Amino acid sequence: MSMKYRYGEMTWPEVKAAAALPCVAIVPIATLEDHGRHLPIDTDLLLCATVCELAASRAAGRCVLVPPINHGYSPHHMDFPGALTIGAHTLIDYGLDVCKSLAHHGFRRILIVNGHGSNTPFTDIIARLCAVETGVLAAAVNYWSAPGVREVADALRESEPVGGMNHACEFETSLYLAIRPDLVEMNQAKRELSHRPSKNYWTDLIAGDGPLTMMEHWSRLSGSGVMGDPTKATAEKGRALLEAAASGIAELVDEMLARESPPRVDHH
Ligand SMILES: [Zn+2]
């Protein structure tokens, strides 16, 4: 196949050729929502798309990069101006239709890369439904959970070990600083750890969540929209995190390519 990897830049014969070879279709998905007073509302989208672009460029010839699904599930953010949300069922149907279209054109492996925490249950469902309805190998991952990211984040981390990296935080702000520093207003960055962790409830992109998972309206949890400590963010940390996330996604592409799909057996 050609070394083109951006799906939208391909002609249909190039798409046909890519689908005929061992190839993973990468589908980024995010949302538009408030990210404090210091970051643009496209934070989840820009970060996820940039990680996927870098990963796909390294795995060129083994993947295609589908243009991102821009909109996601953000109803709990609607108290802050800017959030655009689509319904839970709309998101599932939309994502599934995109993945089923790829399967229809012959792609046998699909990796959904998510950039917005509250899309997580839905991207999991989309991958499951795609797998059972089309028979292709479909998977979903949050880019901050890609292999290798946790180790880098733990080594760089200066914010609270649980809660400092959540939303518009040290993690996301560092990445944005590495990608588009001109759009980050660091003088507006504010530390907020107001989500009130309790015995069985805590949340952190890197440290993970407690057994009690729940999502309240964001305005109950944060005054500025921040959850975490963006004042600890630097572009240098962001470059290391971007590198780790892109390497991790490229690793997942190769892992999916190596995975065999034995035929189903109907034991009736
Ligand atoms: Zn975010």
Tab-separated table of C-alpha atoms and ligand atoms in Angstrom:
chain	number	residue	atom	x	y	z
A	1	MET	CA	0.000	0.000	0.000
A	2	SER	CA	1.050	3.584	-0.323
A	3	MET	CA	2.548	5.262	2.699
A	4	LYS	CA	-0.474	7.525	2.923
A	5	TYR	CA	-2.113	6.971	6.278
A	6	ARG	CA	-4.643	9.799	6.556
A	7	TYR	CA	-7.902	8.186	5.526
A	8	GLY	CA	-9.457	11.428	4.282
A	9	GLU	CA	-6.544	12.073	1.924
A	10	MET	CA	-6.883	8.726	0.179
A	11	THR	CA	-8.647	8.004	-3.093
A	12	TRP	CA	-11.106	5.131	-3.048
A	13	PRO	CA	-8.665	2.765	-4.791
A	14	GLU	CA	-6.127	3.628	-2.082
A	15	VAL	CA	-8.691	2.874	0.622
A	16	LYS	CA	-9.431	-0.430	-1.088
A	17	ALA	CA	-5.720	-1.291	-1.197
A	18	ALA	CA	-5.210	-0.352	2.460
A	19	ALA	CA	-8.182	-2.456	3.588
A	20	ALA	CA	-6.825	-5.467	1.696
A	21	LEU	CA	-3.589	-5.502	3.686
A	22	PRO	CA	-2.999	-6.105	7.399
A	23	CYS	CA	-4.012	-2.691	8.649
A	24	VAL	CA	-5.623	-1.093	11.707
A	25	ALA	CA	-8.154	1.693	11.196
A	26	ILE	CA	-7.628	4.227	13.990
A	27	VAL	CA	-10.738	6.219	14.938
A	28	PRO	CA	-10.025	9.145	17.290
A	29	ILE	CA	-12.965	10.484	19.290
A	30	ALA	CA	-13.202	13.341	21.796
A	31	THR	CA	-15.523	16.238	22.657
A	32	LEU	CA	-15.622	20.020	23.004
A	33	GLU	CA	-16.015	21.226	26.602
A	34	ASP	CA	-14.655	23.700	29.164
A	35	HIS	CA	-11.096	23.148	30.349
A	36	GLY	CA	-10.654	25.841	32.954
A	37	ARG	CA	-9.985	29.487	32.207
A	38	HIS	CA	-6.570	28.737	30.743
A	39	LEU	CA	-7.202	26.079	28.057
A	40	PRO	CA	-9.364	26.089	24.910
A	41	ILE	CA	-12.498	24.006	24.758
A	42	ASP	CA	-10.918	21.800	22.074
A	43	THR	CA	-8.406	20.346	24.556
A	44	ASP	CA	-9.619	16.732	24.454
A	45	LEU	CA	-9.910	16.863	20.681
A	46	LEU	CA	-6.539	18.478	19.955
A	47	LEU	CA	-4.647	16.217	22.354
A	48	CYS	CA	-6.252	13.005	21.101
A	49	ALA	CA	-5.900	13.975	17.431
A	50	THR	CA	-2.230	14.927	17.895
A	51	VAL	CA	-1.390	11.684	19.691
A	52	CYS	CA	-3.124	9.696	16.935
A	53	GLU	CA	-1.432	11.668	14.139
A	54	LEU	CA	1.998	11.022	15.631
A	55	ALA	CA	1.231	7.350	16.275
A	56	ALA	CA	-0.187	6.826	12.775
A	57	SER	CA	2.769	8.534	11.088
A	58	ARG	CA	5.065	6.056	12.844
A	59	ALA	CA	2.881	3.085	11.969
A	60	ALA	CA	2.348	4.232	8.354
A	61	GLY	CA	1.771	1.215	6.141
A	62	ARG	CA	0.146	-0.649	9.033
A	63	CYS	CA	-2.715	1.727	9.816
A	64	VAL	CA	-5.075	4.351	8.466
A	65	LEU	CA	-6.070	7.386	10.519
A	66	VAL	CA	-9.747	8.282	10.222
A	67	PRO	CA	-10.609	11.967	10.839
A	68	PRO	CA	-11.670	12.424	14.480
A	69	ILE	CA	-15.221	12.220	15.726
A	70	ASN	CA	-15.307	15.691	17.243
A	71	HIS	CA	-18.372	15.433	19.445
A	72	GLY	CA	-18.922	13.326	22.514
A	73	TYR	CA	-20.882	12.877	25.712
A	74	SER	CA	-20.602	16.004	27.888
A	75	PRO	CA	-24.041	16.797	29.382
A	76	HIS	CA	-22.507	17.254	32.841
A	77	HIS	CA	-20.430	20.147	31.454
A	78	MET	CA	-23.349	22.195	30.132
A	79	ASP	CA	-23.230	24.644	33.058
A	80	PHE	CA	-20.040	25.995	31.449
A	81	PRO	CA	-20.290	27.878	28.155
A	82	GLY	CA	-18.774	26.059	25.220
A	83	ALA	CA	-19.611	22.408	25.770
A	84	LEU	CA	-21.285	20.694	22.828
A	85	THR	CA	-22.830	17.402	23.853
A	86	ILE	CA	-24.505	14.615	21.967
A	87	GLY	CA	-26.765	12.060	23.596
A	88	ALA	CA	-25.532	8.701	24.870
A	89	HIS	CA	-27.482	6.743	22.253
A	90	THR	CA	-26.516	9.190	19.507
A	91	LEU	CA	-22.863	8.716	20.379
A	92	ILE	CA	-23.126	4.940	20.346
A	93	ASP	CA	-25.042	4.935	17.062
A	94	TYR	CA	-22.689	7.465	15.467
A	95	GLY	CA	-19.486	5.722	16.501
A	96	LEU	CA	-20.866	2.318	15.600
A	97	ASP	CA	-21.957	3.537	12.152
A	98	VAL	CA	-18.446	4.881	11.482
A	99	CYS	CA	-16.857	1.597	12.579
A	100	LYS	CA	-19.362	-0.521	10.650
A	101	SER	CA	-18.646	1.557	7.539
A	102	LEU	CA	-14.946	0.764	7.927
A	103	ALA	CA	-15.770	-2.927	8.364
A	104	HIS	CA	-17.976	-2.774	5.276
A	105	HIS	CA	-15.005	-1.510	3.241
A	106	GLY	CA	-12.905	-4.422	4.412
A	107	PHE	CA	-10.961	-3.182	7.440
A	108	ARG	CA	-10.660	-6.149	9.809
A	109	ARG	CA	-9.124	-4.318	12.752
A	110	ILE	CA	-10.468	-1.099	14.262
A	111	LEU	CA	-8.960	0.819	17.184
A	112	ILE	CA	-11.031	3.592	18.733
A	113	VAL	CA	-8.742	6.066	20.516
A	114	ASN	CA	-10.661	8.179	23.000
A	115	GLY	CA	-9.626	11.570	24.374
A	116	HIS	CA	-12.553	12.335	26.715
A	117	GLY	CA	-13.071	10.467	29.976
A	118	SER	CA	-16.852	10.451	29.872
A	119	ASN	CA	-16.858	8.836	26.424
A	120	THR	CA	-15.184	5.763	27.941
A	121	PRO	CA	-18.216	3.536	28.607
A	122	PHE	CA	-19.576	4.378	25.181
A	123	THR	CA	-16.383	3.717	23.232
A	124	ASP	CA	-16.211	0.362	25.017
A	125	ILE	CA	-19.784	-0.396	23.924
A	126	ILE	CA	-19.099	0.789	20.351
A	127	ALA	CA	-16.138	-1.585	20.067
A	128	ARG	CA	-18.151	-4.466	21.537
A	129	LEU	CA	-21.111	-3.882	19.254
A	130	CYS	CA	-18.861	-3.534	16.213
A	131	ALA	CA	-17.162	-6.824	17.067
A	132	VAL	CA	-20.373	-8.810	17.526
A	133	GLU	CA	-22.235	-7.205	14.621
A	134	THR	CA	-19.459	-7.328	12.005
A	135	GLY	CA	-17.014	-9.970	13.224
A	136	VAL	CA	-14.013	-7.632	12.993
A	137	LEU	CA	-11.482	-7.154	15.781
A	138	ALA	CA	-12.556	-3.883	17.406
A	139	ALA	CA	-11.016	-2.310	20.499
A	140	ALA	CA	-11.092	0.962	22.411
A	141	VAL	CA	-8.455	2.738	24.468
A	142	ASN	CA	-8.130	6.071	26.224
A	143	TYR	CA	-4.889	7.627	24.978
A	144	TRP	CA	-3.707	8.329	28.546
A	145	SER	CA	-4.044	4.605	29.255
A	146	ALA	CA	-1.819	3.603	26.329
A	147	PRO	CA	1.128	1.432	27.396
A	148	GLY	CA	4.032	3.430	28.783
A	149	VAL	CA	2.124	6.632	29.593
A	150	ARG	CA	1.634	5.875	33.258
A	151	GLU	CA	5.344	5.299	33.850
A	152	VAL	CA	6.280	8.611	32.197
A	153	ALA	CA	3.515	10.521	33.966
A	154	ASP	CA	4.473	9.070	37.354
A	155	ALA	CA	8.107	10.065	36.825
A	156	LEU	CA	7.231	13.642	35.831
A	157	ARG	CA	4.394	14.234	38.216
A	158	GLU	CA	4.598	17.133	40.681
A	159	SER	CA	0.875	17.419	41.426
A	160	GLU	CA	-0.992	15.349	44.037
A	161	PRO	CA	-0.522	11.609	43.343
A	162	VAL	CA	-4.281	11.139	43.225
A	163	GLY	CA	-6.392	13.981	41.833
A	164	GLY	CA	-3.683	16.256	40.427
A	165	MET	CA	-4.122	14.842	36.928
A	166	ASN	CA	-7.812	14.869	36.086
A	167	HIS	CA	-9.086	17.603	33.823
A	168	ALA	CA	-7.403	20.756	32.511
A	169	CYS	CA	-4.729	19.542	34.912
A	170	GLU	CA	-0.956	19.037	35.017
A	171	PHE	CA	-1.302	16.280	32.393
A	172	GLU	CA	-3.605	17.930	29.842
A	173	THR	CA	-2.098	21.391	30.231
A	174	SER	CA	1.419	20.035	29.706
A	175	LEU	CA	0.312	18.355	26.485
A	176	TYR	CA	-1.417	21.494	25.230
A	177	LEU	CA	1.707	23.531	26.044
A	178	ALA	CA	3.756	21.087	23.960
A	179	ILE	CA	1.373	21.335	20.985
A	180	ARG	CA	-0.033	24.902	20.896
A	181	PRO	CA	1.601	27.018	23.626
A	182	ASP	CA	0.211	30.172	22.006
A	183	LEU	CA	-3.314	29.128	23.058
A	184	VAL	CA	-2.562	28.408	26.735
A	185	GLU	CA	-3.116	31.234	29.214
A	186	MET	CA	-0.932	30.021	32.062
A	187	ASN	CA	-1.572	33.194	34.076
A	188	GLN	CA	-5.191	31.977	34.337
A	189	ALA	CA	-4.247	28.443	35.411
A	190	LYS	CA	-5.700	27.573	38.817
A	191	ARG	CA	-5.224	24.546	41.055
A	192	GLU	CA	-8.540	23.011	42.040
A	193	LEU	CA	-8.905	19.780	43.979
A	194	SER	CA	-12.531	20.273	44.829
A	195	HIS	CA	-14.063	16.971	43.777
A	196	ARG	CA	-14.102	15.774	47.393
A	197	PRO	CA	-12.508	12.320	47.256
A	198	SER	CA	-13.858	9.953	49.915
A	199	LYS	CA	-13.093	6.448	51.168
A	200	ASN	CA	-14.128	4.646	47.985
A	201	TYR	CA	-14.357	7.517	45.543
A	202	TRP	CA	-11.411	9.157	43.860
A	203	THR	CA	-10.502	9.900	40.294
A	204	ASP	CA	-7.272	10.528	38.403
A	205	LEU	CA	-6.295	10.004	34.753
A	206	ILE	CA	-3.100	8.213	35.716
A	207	ALA	CA	-3.701	6.805	39.211
A	208	GLY	CA	-7.118	5.540	38.113
A	209	ASP	CA	-10.509	5.630	39.794
A	210	GLY	CA	-11.802	4.226	43.051
A	211	PRO	CA	-14.378	1.414	43.138
A	212	LEU	CA	-17.218	3.913	43.380
A	213	THR	CA	-17.434	5.490	39.940
A	214	MET	CA	-19.814	8.382	39.464
A	215	MET	CA	-20.089	11.605	37.562
A	216	GLU	CA	-21.831	14.607	39.023
A	217	HIS	CA	-22.542	17.858	37.230
A	218	TRP	CA	-19.158	19.501	36.714
A	219	SER	CA	-20.242	22.768	38.329
A	220	ARG	CA	-20.754	20.850	41.612
A	221	LEU	CA	-17.151	19.690	41.435
A	222	SER	CA	-15.205	22.677	40.176
A	223	GLY	CA	-15.551	26.438	40.132
A	224	SER	CA	-13.191	27.170	37.262
A	225	GLY	CA	-13.691	23.907	35.359
A	226	VAL	CA	-10.275	22.609	36.447
A	227	MET	CA	-9.904	19.353	38.347
A	228	GLY	CA	-6.245	18.961	39.267
A	229	ASP	CA	-3.200	21.195	39.248
A	230	PRO	CA	-2.355	22.889	35.940
A	231	THR	CA	0.148	25.196	37.641
A	232	LYS	CA	2.607	22.282	37.592
A	233	ALA	CA	2.358	21.911	33.798
A	234	THR	CA	5.296	22.461	31.450
A	235	ALA	CA	5.825	21.997	27.720
A	236	GLU	CA	8.757	19.713	28.449
A	237	LYS	CA	6.515	17.348	30.402
A	238	GLY	CA	4.000	17.573	27.579
A	239	ARG	CA	6.549	16.545	24.955
A	240	ALA	CA	7.491	13.478	27.000
A	241	LEU	CA	3.838	12.555	27.543
A	242	LEU	CA	3.041	13.028	23.850
A	243	GLU	CA	5.935	10.803	22.889
A	244	ALA	CA	4.839	8.133	25.368
A	245	ALA	CA	1.209	8.212	24.259
A	246	ALA	CA	2.084	8.057	20.545
A	247	SER	CA	4.500	5.163	21.121
A	248	GLY	CA	1.860	3.412	23.188
A	249	ILE	CA	-0.826	3.729	20.505
A	250	ALA	CA	1.638	2.528	17.834
A	251	GLU	CA	2.377	-0.465	20.073
A	252	LEU	CA	-1.339	-1.244	20.265
A	253	VAL	CA	-1.579	-1.105	16.455
A	254	ASP	CA	1.102	-3.793	16.200
A	255	GLU	CA	-0.473	-5.836	18.973
A	256	MET	CA	-3.808	-5.836	17.152
A	257	LEU	CA	-2.085	-6.778	13.877
A	258	ALA	CA	-0.397	-9.716	15.583
A	259	ARG	CA	-3.630	-11.002	17.113
A	260	GLU	CA	-5.189	-13.892	15.243
A	261	SER	CA	-8.939	-14.335	14.974
A	262	PRO	CA	-9.744	-18.043	14.944
A	263	PRO	CA	-13.041	-18.942	13.269
A	264	ARG	CA	-16.163	-18.989	15.439
A	265	VAL	CA	-17.557	-22.390	16.348
A	266	ASP	CA	-21.291	-22.913	16.702
A	267	HIS	CA	-21.621	-25.713	19.266
A	268	HIS	CA	-25.395	-26.137	19.008
B	1	ZN	ZN	-9.905	16.948	28.947
